[in-house]
Amino acid sequence: ATGGITPVASLAAWPSPQPGDVVWRTDVERLAVRTSSGWRHPATDYVDRGTVGISGGVPTRTANVTFGVTFAATPRVVFTPRAATGQPMTVTITGANTTGATISVSAVSGNIAGSPAIDYIAVGPLA
């Protein structure tokens, strides 16, 4: 129907495409939109959220974070400390790739108290 999304096995299975046609490609599980110049695949980003716990007792602690998915490229990542004690902390990303990141967590003053959680959000296209 006009304005509908039609599942197709491949783009070749859609005869006489017209600009504005939208199909769901079952071969690669992606949307495709026909433009006047050809097929386009809209960019799709995936959001992965999680938490990593660290142990305190030192001014700075390093932690390795494994994402719940594999991204096609290094995702955009934001880390937010969630200190139950209300202690101010900073998080620095020291390395990131398609499957995870390494962070350095530091107390603004003194040692990290307790075992605070660090929340993260990673956004990017899936592999």
PDB file of C-alpha atoms in Angstrom:
ATOM      1  CA  ALA A   1       0.000   0.000   0.000  1.00  0.00           C
ATOM      2  CA  THR A   2       1.095   3.583  -0.516  1.00  0.00           C
ATOM      3  CA  GLY A   3       3.280   4.698   2.375  1.00  0.00           C
ATOM      4  CA  GLY A   4       3.826   1.133   3.618  1.00  0.00           C
ATOM      5  CA  ILE A   5       7.069  -0.721   4.249  1.00  0.00           C
ATOM      6  CA  THR A   6       7.410  -3.861   2.152  1.00  0.00           C
ATOM      7  CA  PRO A   7       9.688  -6.740   3.180  1.00  0.00           C
ATOM      8  CA  VAL A   8      11.964  -7.874   0.317  1.00  0.00           C
ATOM      9  CA  ALA A   9      14.630 -10.565   0.072  1.00  0.00           C
ATOM     10  CA  SER A  10      17.005  -8.070  -1.591  1.00  0.00           C
ATOM     11  CA  LEU A  11      16.872  -4.760  -3.443  1.00  0.00           C
ATOM     12  CA  ALA A  12      16.882  -6.687  -6.722  1.00  0.00           C
ATOM     13  CA  ALA A  13      13.577  -8.274  -5.653  1.00  0.00           C
ATOM     14  CA  TRP A  14      11.822  -4.875  -5.812  1.00  0.00           C
ATOM     15  CA  PRO A  15      10.923  -4.218  -9.456  1.00  0.00           C
ATOM     16  CA  SER A  16      10.530  -0.682 -10.810  1.00  0.00           C
ATOM     17  CA  PRO A  17      11.367   1.229  -7.610  1.00  0.00           C
ATOM     18  CA  GLN A  18      10.086   4.791  -7.357  1.00  0.00           C
ATOM     19  CA  PRO A  19      11.475   7.656  -5.251  1.00  0.00           C
ATOM     20  CA  GLY A  20       9.916   7.414  -1.791  1.00  0.00           C
ATOM     21  CA  ASP A  21       9.574   3.608  -1.767  1.00  0.00           C
ATOM     22  CA  VAL A  22      10.624   2.122   1.573  1.00  0.00           C
ATOM     23  CA  VAL A  23      11.515  -1.553   1.933  1.00  0.00           C
ATOM     24  CA  TRP A  24      12.721  -3.808   4.733  1.00  0.00           C
ATOM     25  CA  ARG A  25      15.635  -5.870   3.413  1.00  0.00           C
ATOM     26  CA  THR A  26      15.427  -9.311   4.975  1.00  0.00           C
ATOM     27  CA  ASP A  27      18.878 -10.208   3.590  1.00  0.00           C
ATOM     28  CA  VAL A  28      20.613  -7.644   5.825  1.00  0.00           C
ATOM     29  CA  GLU A  29      17.776  -6.673   8.223  1.00  0.00           C
ATOM     30  CA  ARG A  30      17.842  -2.955   7.308  1.00  0.00           C
ATOM     31  CA  LEU A  31      15.532  -0.335   5.905  1.00  0.00           C
ATOM     32  CA  ALA A  32      16.199   1.028   2.424  1.00  0.00           C
ATOM     33  CA  VAL A  33      14.669   4.168   0.940  1.00  0.00           C
ATOM     34  CA  ARG A  34      14.569   4.857  -2.801  1.00  0.00           C
ATOM     35  CA  THR A  35      15.688   8.350  -3.792  1.00  0.00           C
ATOM     36  CA  SER A  36      15.852   9.878  -7.248  1.00  0.00           C
ATOM     37  CA  SER A  37      19.501   8.796  -7.454  1.00  0.00           C
ATOM     38  CA  GLY A  38      19.264   5.256  -6.006  1.00  0.00           C
ATOM     39  CA  TRP A  39      18.742   3.307  -2.803  1.00  0.00           C
ATOM     40  CA  ARG A  40      19.850   4.763   0.562  1.00  0.00           C
ATOM     41  CA  HIS A  41      20.149   2.966   3.858  1.00  0.00           C
ATOM     42  CA  PRO A  42      19.254   5.328   6.717  1.00  0.00           C
ATOM     43  CA  ALA A  43      21.898   5.459   9.405  1.00  0.00           C
ATOM     44  CA  THR A  44      20.833   3.547  12.467  1.00  0.00           C
ATOM     45  CA  ASP A  45      22.483   3.919  15.824  1.00  0.00           C
ATOM     46  CA  TYR A  46      22.213   1.500  18.702  1.00  0.00           C
ATOM     47  CA  VAL A  47      22.237   2.621  22.328  1.00  0.00           C
ATOM     48  CA  ASP A  48      23.959   0.362  24.853  1.00  0.00           C
ATOM     49  CA  ARG A  49      23.628   1.274  28.526  1.00  0.00           C
ATOM     50  CA  GLY A  50      25.393  -0.295  31.440  1.00  0.00           C
ATOM     51  CA  THR A  51      27.146   0.099  34.753  1.00  0.00           C
ATOM     52  CA  VAL A  52      30.596  -0.839  35.951  1.00  0.00           C
ATOM     53  CA  GLY A  53      31.477  -1.032  39.634  1.00  0.00           C
ATOM     54  CA  ILE A  54      34.860  -0.028  40.965  1.00  0.00           C
ATOM     55  CA  SER A  55      36.463  -0.528  44.352  1.00  0.00           C
ATOM     56  CA  GLY A  56      37.690   2.457  46.314  1.00  0.00           C
ATOM     57  CA  GLY A  57      40.491   2.994  48.778  1.00  0.00           C
ATOM     58  CA  VAL A  58      42.824   4.742  46.337  1.00  0.00           C
ATOM     59  CA  PRO A  59      42.743   8.213  44.726  1.00  0.00           C
ATOM     60  CA  THR A  60      42.495   6.779  41.158  1.00  0.00           C
ATOM     61  CA  ARG A  61      41.225   3.451  39.858  1.00  0.00           C
ATOM     62  CA  THR A  62      41.339   2.024  36.312  1.00  0.00           C
ATOM     63  CA  ALA A  63      38.478  -0.111  35.021  1.00  0.00           C
ATOM     64  CA  ASN A  64      37.819  -2.071  31.841  1.00  0.00           C
ATOM     65  CA  VAL A  65      34.275  -1.878  30.477  1.00  0.00           C
ATOM     66  CA  THR A  66      32.855  -4.418  28.038  1.00  0.00           C
ATOM     67  CA  PHE A  67      29.870  -3.253  26.005  1.00  0.00           C
ATOM     68  CA  GLY A  68      26.896  -5.592  25.660  1.00  0.00           C
ATOM     69  CA  VAL A  69      27.212  -5.467  21.847  1.00  0.00           C
ATOM     70  CA  THR A  70      29.856  -5.028  19.152  1.00  0.00           C
ATOM     71  CA  PHE A  71      29.736  -1.725  17.294  1.00  0.00           C
ATOM     72  CA  ALA A  72      30.783  -1.257  13.644  1.00  0.00           C
ATOM     73  CA  ALA A  73      33.140   1.552  14.701  1.00  0.00           C
ATOM     74  CA  THR A  74      34.206   3.028  18.028  1.00  0.00           C
ATOM     75  CA  PRO A  75      30.966   4.396  19.519  1.00  0.00           C
ATOM     76  CA  ARG A  76      30.394   7.729  21.196  1.00  0.00           C
ATOM     77  CA  VAL A  77      30.582   6.973  24.930  1.00  0.00           C
ATOM     78  CA  VAL A  78      29.694   8.965  28.025  1.00  0.00           C
ATOM     79  CA  PHE A  79      30.582   7.806  31.544  1.00  0.00           C
ATOM     80  CA  THR A  80      28.867   9.242  34.606  1.00  0.00           C
ATOM     81  CA  PRO A  81      29.982   8.484  38.174  1.00  0.00           C
ATOM     82  CA  ARG A  82      27.173   7.496  40.519  1.00  0.00           C
ATOM     83  CA  ALA A  83      28.745   7.739  43.962  1.00  0.00           C
ATOM     84  CA  ALA A  84      26.391   6.628  46.728  1.00  0.00           C
ATOM     85  CA  THR A  85      28.473   8.677  49.137  1.00  0.00           C
ATOM     86  CA  GLY A  86      27.972  11.867  47.109  1.00  0.00           C
ATOM     87  CA  GLN A  87      31.736  12.074  46.670  1.00  0.00           C
ATOM     88  CA  PRO A  88      32.710  14.061  43.550  1.00  0.00           C
ATOM     89  CA  MET A  89      34.651  11.994  41.009  1.00  0.00           C
ATOM     90  CA  THR A  90      35.930  12.422  37.473  1.00  0.00           C
ATOM     91  CA  VAL A  91      35.991   9.793  34.734  1.00  0.00           C
ATOM     92  CA  THR A  92      38.528   9.881  31.902  1.00  0.00           C
ATOM     93  CA  ILE A  93      38.304   7.546  28.913  1.00  0.00           C
ATOM     94  CA  THR A  94      41.835   6.288  28.302  1.00  0.00           C
ATOM     95  CA  GLY A  95      40.930   3.961  25.430  1.00  0.00           C
ATOM     96  CA  ALA A  96      37.875   2.811  23.509  1.00  0.00           C
ATOM     97  CA  ASN A  97      37.112   0.394  20.699  1.00  0.00           C
ATOM     98  CA  THR A  98      34.147  -1.436  19.171  1.00  0.00           C
ATOM     99  CA  THR A  99      33.694  -3.802  22.143  1.00  0.00           C
ATOM    100  CA  GLY A 100      34.591  -1.740  25.186  1.00  0.00           C
ATOM    101  CA  ALA A 101      36.547   1.009  26.881  1.00  0.00           C
ATOM    102  CA  THR A 102      39.139   1.596  29.554  1.00  0.00           C
ATOM    103  CA  ILE A 103      38.461   4.363  32.039  1.00  0.00           C
ATOM    104  CA  SER A 104      40.312   6.078  34.838  1.00  0.00           C
ATOM    105  CA  VAL A 105      38.156   7.128  37.787  1.00  0.00           C
ATOM    106  CA  SER A 106      39.553   9.673  40.259  1.00  0.00           C
ATOM    107  CA  ALA A 107      38.251  11.193  43.448  1.00  0.00           C
ATOM    108  CA  VAL A 108      38.297  14.980  43.314  1.00  0.00           C
ATOM    109  CA  SER A 109      39.951  14.915  46.757  1.00  0.00           C
ATOM    110  CA  GLY A 110      41.217  12.050  48.872  1.00  0.00           C
ATOM    111  CA  ASN A 111      40.579   8.398  48.121  1.00  0.00           C
ATOM    112  CA  ILE A 112      37.568   6.939  46.309  1.00  0.00           C
ATOM    113  CA  ALA A 113      35.094   5.955  49.026  1.00  0.00           C
ATOM    114  CA  GLY A 114      33.260   2.642  49.001  1.00  0.00           C
ATOM    115  CA  SER A 115      32.469   0.850  45.743  1.00  0.00           C
ATOM    116  CA  PRO A 116      30.801   3.429  43.512  1.00  0.00           C
ATOM    117  CA  ALA A 117      29.062   2.573  40.254  1.00  0.00           C
ATOM    118  CA  ILE A 118      29.928   4.262  36.965  1.00  0.00           C
ATOM    119  CA  ASP A 119      27.079   4.399  34.415  1.00  0.00           C
ATOM    120  CA  TYR A 120      27.773   4.511  30.703  1.00  0.00           C
ATOM    121  CA  ILE A 121      25.907   5.099  27.454  1.00  0.00           C
ATOM    122  CA  ALA A 122      27.517   4.009  24.180  1.00  0.00           C
ATOM    123  CA  VAL A 123      25.924   5.061  20.866  1.00  0.00           C
ATOM    124  CA  GLY A 124      26.841   3.939  17.356  1.00  0.00           C
ATOM    125  CA  PRO A 125      26.015   1.598  14.491  1.00  0.00           C
ATOM    126  CA  LEU A 126      26.170  -2.127  15.178  1.00  0.00           C
ATOM    127  CA  ALA A 127      28.641  -4.398  13.438  1.00  0.00           C
TER     128      ALA A 127
END
